[in-house]
Amino acid sequence: MNNLEWTSAQQATCTFFHVLAISTTSFRLSYRLYMRRLWLEDACAALALAGDTICLVLVWVFWPYEEPGPSGPSPLLYIAASLPSDVLWLARMSILFSIIRVTNPKSTQRRIAYATAVSFTVFWLVIFAQRMALCAHSYCVSNKLTGILQIVAALLSDVALIALPIWSFGTSKLSQERKITIIAVYIATIVITAAVIFDSIEAILPQGKLALLSMNLKVAYLSSFA
């Protein structure tokens, strides 16, 4: 990875969105705990919250990356390379579990949602393994395969997050207002898909700071909906 320098404005922008995501997720989890309605979606959201908090710390103490020394990449570099992607997948899983929770237990929608959760897990593990291999053999430098894999995984997963609620809400017992609110949240994943594509293009044609800034904003934005 290249040795880069961030401007104060870029650090401030990343900090603002990370803090906003941490605040909104903390409030939602606190409310769910108070109401004693915790479920799998909240466990994923809590893990995403912890990861996003670490990302906020990395904005100030580690990012931008420095060239690895003679001994190779440090453990912190491995964490910094994989954590943003991990937070994104945890946030997606949290949203997906919220869909599963409101569907009929014996419905086709729930079975397909469970199958989607399995596919998300496979995508996540494949991307994680690829990033670890890149860190071990090329100091975490992304390549075209990484970018293409991110684009494909993001498109498939985000389309699922948009399509599943639109399909299942027609038969759910949620109020009309609640349906509109939740659908709006899932449609917001379209913005995340655009950010992932931009980030992946940066991985294919590295430009450094733009990819790093996009990555942080993307992580903060999606984790705020976890």
PDB file of N, CA and C in Angstrom, residues 61-100:
ATOM      1  N   VAL A  61      -5.134   6.754  14.295  1.00  0.00           N
ATOM      2  CA  VAL A  61      -3.857   6.195  14.745  1.00  0.00           C
ATOM      3  C   VAL A  61      -3.160   5.318  13.708  1.00  0.00           C
ATOM      4  N   PHE A  62      -3.879   4.927  12.639  1.00  0.00           N
ATOM      5  CA  PHE A  62      -3.242   3.997  11.699  1.00  0.00           C
ATOM      6  C   PHE A  62      -3.408   4.398  10.250  1.00  0.00           C
ATOM      7  N   TRP A  63      -4.640   4.698   9.830  1.00  0.00           N
ATOM      8  CA  TRP A  63      -4.844   5.114   8.446  1.00  0.00           C
ATOM      9  C   TRP A  63      -4.341   6.526   8.243  1.00  0.00           C
ATOM     10  N   PRO A  64      -3.775   6.897   7.086  1.00  0.00           N
ATOM     11  CA  PRO A  64      -3.430   6.036   5.959  1.00  0.00           C
ATOM     12  C   PRO A  64      -2.345   5.015   6.306  1.00  0.00           C
ATOM     13  N   TYR A  65      -2.304   3.959   5.524  1.00  0.00           N
ATOM     14  CA  TYR A  65      -1.350   2.895   5.760  1.00  0.00           C
ATOM     15  C   TYR A  65       0.072   3.359   5.502  1.00  0.00           C
ATOM     16  N   GLU A  66       0.973   2.721   6.182  1.00  0.00           N
ATOM     17  CA  GLU A  66       2.392   2.922   5.923  1.00  0.00           C
ATOM     18  C   GLU A  66       2.963   1.664   5.279  1.00  0.00           C
ATOM     19  N   GLU A  67       4.036   1.850   4.530  1.00  0.00           N
ATOM     20  CA  GLU A  67       4.676   0.695   3.903  1.00  0.00           C
ATOM     21  C   GLU A  67       5.177  -0.267   4.979  1.00  0.00           C
ATOM     22  N   PRO A  68       4.923  -1.576   4.842  1.00  0.00           N
ATOM     23  CA  PRO A  68       5.400  -2.546   5.826  1.00  0.00           C
ATOM     24  C   PRO A  68       6.921  -2.547   5.917  1.00  0.00           C
ATOM     25  N   GLY A  69       7.423  -2.826   7.104  1.00  0.00           N
ATOM     26  CA  GLY A  69       8.857  -2.882   7.308  1.00  0.00           C
ATOM     27  C   GLY A  69       9.442  -4.190   6.813  1.00  0.00           C
ATOM     28  N   PRO A  70      10.731  -4.409   7.072  1.00  0.00           N
ATOM     29  CA  PRO A  70      11.403  -5.627   6.601  1.00  0.00           C
ATOM     30  C   PRO A  70      10.775  -6.911   7.141  1.00  0.00           C
ATOM     31  N   SER A  71      10.148  -6.821   8.308  1.00  0.00           N
ATOM     32  CA  SER A  71       9.559  -8.017   8.911  1.00  0.00           C
ATOM     33  C   SER A  71       8.198  -8.371   8.330  1.00  0.00           C
ATOM     34  N   GLY A  72       7.714  -7.535   7.384  1.00  0.00           N
ATOM     35  CA  GLY A  72       6.423  -7.812   6.765  1.00  0.00           C
ATOM     36  C   GLY A  72       5.293  -7.054   7.435  1.00  0.00           C
ATOM     37  N   PRO A  73       4.063  -7.287   6.989  1.00  0.00           N
ATOM     38  CA  PRO A  73       2.914  -6.566   7.535  1.00  0.00           C
ATOM     39  C   PRO A  73       2.677  -6.898   9.003  1.00  0.00           C
ATOM     40  N   SER A  74       2.300  -5.889   9.777  1.00  0.00           N
ATOM     41  CA  SER A  74       2.022  -6.083  11.195  1.00  0.00           C
ATOM     42  C   SER A  74       0.617  -6.647  11.380  1.00  0.00           C
ATOM     43  N   PRO A  75       0.335  -7.227  12.554  1.00  0.00           N
ATOM     44  CA  PRO A  75      -1.028  -7.712  12.815  1.00  0.00           C
ATOM     45  C   PRO A  75      -2.077  -6.615  12.663  1.00  0.00           C
ATOM     46  N   LEU A  76      -1.706  -5.372  12.998  1.00  0.00           N
ATOM     47  CA  LEU A  76      -2.643  -4.265  12.865  1.00  0.00           C
ATOM     48  C   LEU A  76      -3.014  -4.027  11.408  1.00  0.00           C
ATOM     49  N   LEU A  77      -2.083  -4.281  10.508  1.00  0.00           N
ATOM     50  CA  LEU A  77      -2.371  -4.119   9.085  1.00  0.00           C
ATOM     51  C   LEU A  77      -3.397  -5.152   8.620  1.00  0.00           C
ATOM     52  N   TYR A  78      -3.280  -6.363   9.133  1.00  0.00           N
ATOM     53  CA  TYR A  78      -4.274  -7.391   8.811  1.00  0.00           C
ATOM     54  C   TYR A  78      -5.663  -6.954   9.275  1.00  0.00           C
ATOM     55  N   ILE A  79      -5.723  -6.408  10.495  1.00  0.00           N
ATOM     56  CA  ILE A  79      -7.004  -5.955  11.043  1.00  0.00           C
ATOM     57  C   ILE A  79      -7.566  -4.815  10.210  1.00  0.00           C
ATOM     58  N   ALA A  80      -6.714  -3.840   9.891  1.00  0.00           N
ATOM     59  CA  ALA A  80      -7.159  -2.674   9.126  1.00  0.00           C
ATOM     60  C   ALA A  80      -7.616  -3.058   7.725  1.00  0.00           C
ATOM     61  N   ALA A  81      -7.015  -4.094   7.168  1.00  0.00           N
ATOM     62  CA  ALA A  81      -7.371  -4.513   5.812  1.00  0.00           C
ATOM     63  C   ALA A  81      -8.709  -5.239   5.759  1.00  0.00           C
ATOM     64  N   SER A  82      -9.044  -5.981   6.813  1.00  0.00           N
ATOM     65  CA  SER A  82     -10.257  -6.806   6.783  1.00  0.00           C
ATOM     66  C   SER A  82     -11.429  -6.215   7.552  1.00  0.00           C
ATOM     67  N   LEU A  83     -11.155  -5.386   8.560  1.00  0.00           N
ATOM     68  CA  LEU A  83     -12.223  -4.924   9.448  1.00  0.00           C
ATOM     69  C   LEU A  83     -13.333  -4.147   8.740  1.00  0.00           C
ATOM     70  N   PRO A  84     -13.020  -3.188   7.850  1.00  0.00           N
ATOM     71  CA  PRO A  84     -14.114  -2.466   7.178  1.00  0.00           C
ATOM     72  C   PRO A  84     -15.072  -3.398   6.439  1.00  0.00           C
ATOM     73  N   SER A  85     -14.519  -4.378   5.740  1.00  0.00           N
ATOM     74  CA  SER A  85     -15.367  -5.348   5.042  1.00  0.00           C
ATOM     75  C   SER A  85     -16.181  -6.170   6.028  1.00  0.00           C
ATOM     76  N   ASP A  86     -15.566  -6.541   7.150  1.00  0.00           N
ATOM     77  CA  ASP A  86     -16.282  -7.310   8.170  1.00  0.00           C
ATOM     78  C   ASP A  86     -17.462  -6.522   8.729  1.00  0.00           C
ATOM     79  N   VAL A  87     -17.244  -5.233   8.983  1.00  0.00           N
ATOM     80  CA  VAL A  87     -18.321  -4.384   9.508  1.00  0.00           C
ATOM     81  C   VAL A  87     -19.470  -4.296   8.504  1.00  0.00           C
ATOM     82  N   LEU A  88     -19.130  -4.154   7.226  1.00  0.00           N
ATOM     83  CA  LEU A  88     -20.164  -4.083   6.194  1.00  0.00           C
ATOM     84  C   LEU A  88     -21.014  -5.349   6.164  1.00  0.00           C
ATOM     85  N   TRP A  89     -20.359  -6.499   6.237  1.00  0.00           N
ATOM     86  CA  TRP A  89     -21.116  -7.747   6.182  1.00  0.00           C
ATOM     87  C   TRP A  89     -21.930  -7.964   7.446  1.00  0.00           C
ATOM     88  N   LEU A  90     -21.422  -7.543   8.591  1.00  0.00           N
ATOM     89  CA  LEU A  90     -22.202  -7.634   9.825  1.00  0.00           C
ATOM     90  C   LEU A  90     -23.444  -6.752   9.750  1.00  0.00           C
ATOM     91  N   ALA A  91     -23.279  -5.556   9.181  1.00  0.00           N
ATOM     92  CA  ALA A  91     -24.422  -4.655   9.024  1.00  0.00           C
ATOM     93  C   ALA A  91     -25.455  -5.254   8.071  1.00  0.00           C
ATOM     94  N   ARG A  92     -24.969  -5.842   6.977  1.00  0.00           N
ATOM     95  CA  ARG A  92     -25.894  -6.488   6.042  1.00  0.00           C
ATOM     96  C   ARG A  92     -26.627  -7.656   6.712  1.00  0.00           C
ATOM     97  N   MET A  93     -25.886  -8.440   7.501  1.00  0.00           N
ATOM     98  CA  MET A  93     -26.511  -9.567   8.188  1.00  0.00           C
ATOM     99  C   MET A  93     -27.553  -9.082   9.191  1.00  0.00           C
ATOM    100  N   SER A  94     -27.273  -7.969   9.855  1.00  0.00           N
ATOM    101  CA  SER A  94     -28.231  -7.403  10.803  1.00  0.00           C
ATOM    102  C   SER A  94     -29.529  -7.018  10.100  1.00  0.00           C
ATOM    103  N   ILE A  95     -29.398  -6.352   8.945  1.00  0.00           N
ATOM    104  CA  ILE A  95     -30.577  -5.981   8.168  1.00  0.00           C
ATOM    105  C   ILE A  95     -31.329  -7.230   7.704  1.00  0.00           C
ATOM    106  N   LEU A  96     -30.576  -8.231   7.257  1.00  0.00           N
ATOM    107  CA  LEU A  96     -31.207  -9.459   6.768  1.00  0.00           C
ATOM    108  C   LEU A  96     -31.960 -10.180   7.882  1.00  0.00           C
ATOM    109  N   PHE A  97     -31.366 -10.245   9.074  1.00  0.00           N
ATOM    110  CA  PHE A  97     -32.047 -10.906  10.189  1.00  0.00           C
ATOM    111  C   PHE A  97     -33.310 -10.155  10.604  1.00  0.00           C
ATOM    112  N   SER A  98     -33.311  -8.834  10.412  1.00  0.00           N
ATOM    113  CA  SER A  98     -34.531  -8.083  10.710  1.00  0.00           C
ATOM    114  C   SER A  98     -35.646  -8.455   9.732  1.00  0.00           C
ATOM    115  N   ILE A  99     -35.265  -8.781   8.491  1.00  0.00           N
ATOM    116  CA  ILE A  99     -36.254  -9.264   7.518  1.00  0.00           C
ATOM    117  C   ILE A  99     -36.779 -10.632   7.942  1.00  0.00           C
ATOM    118  N   ILE A 100     -35.855 -11.504   8.343  1.00  0.00           N
ATOM    119  CA  ILE A 100     -36.247 -12.850   8.772  1.00  0.00           C
ATOM    120  C   ILE A 100     -37.201 -12.786   9.958  1.00  0.00           C
TER     121      ILE A 100
END
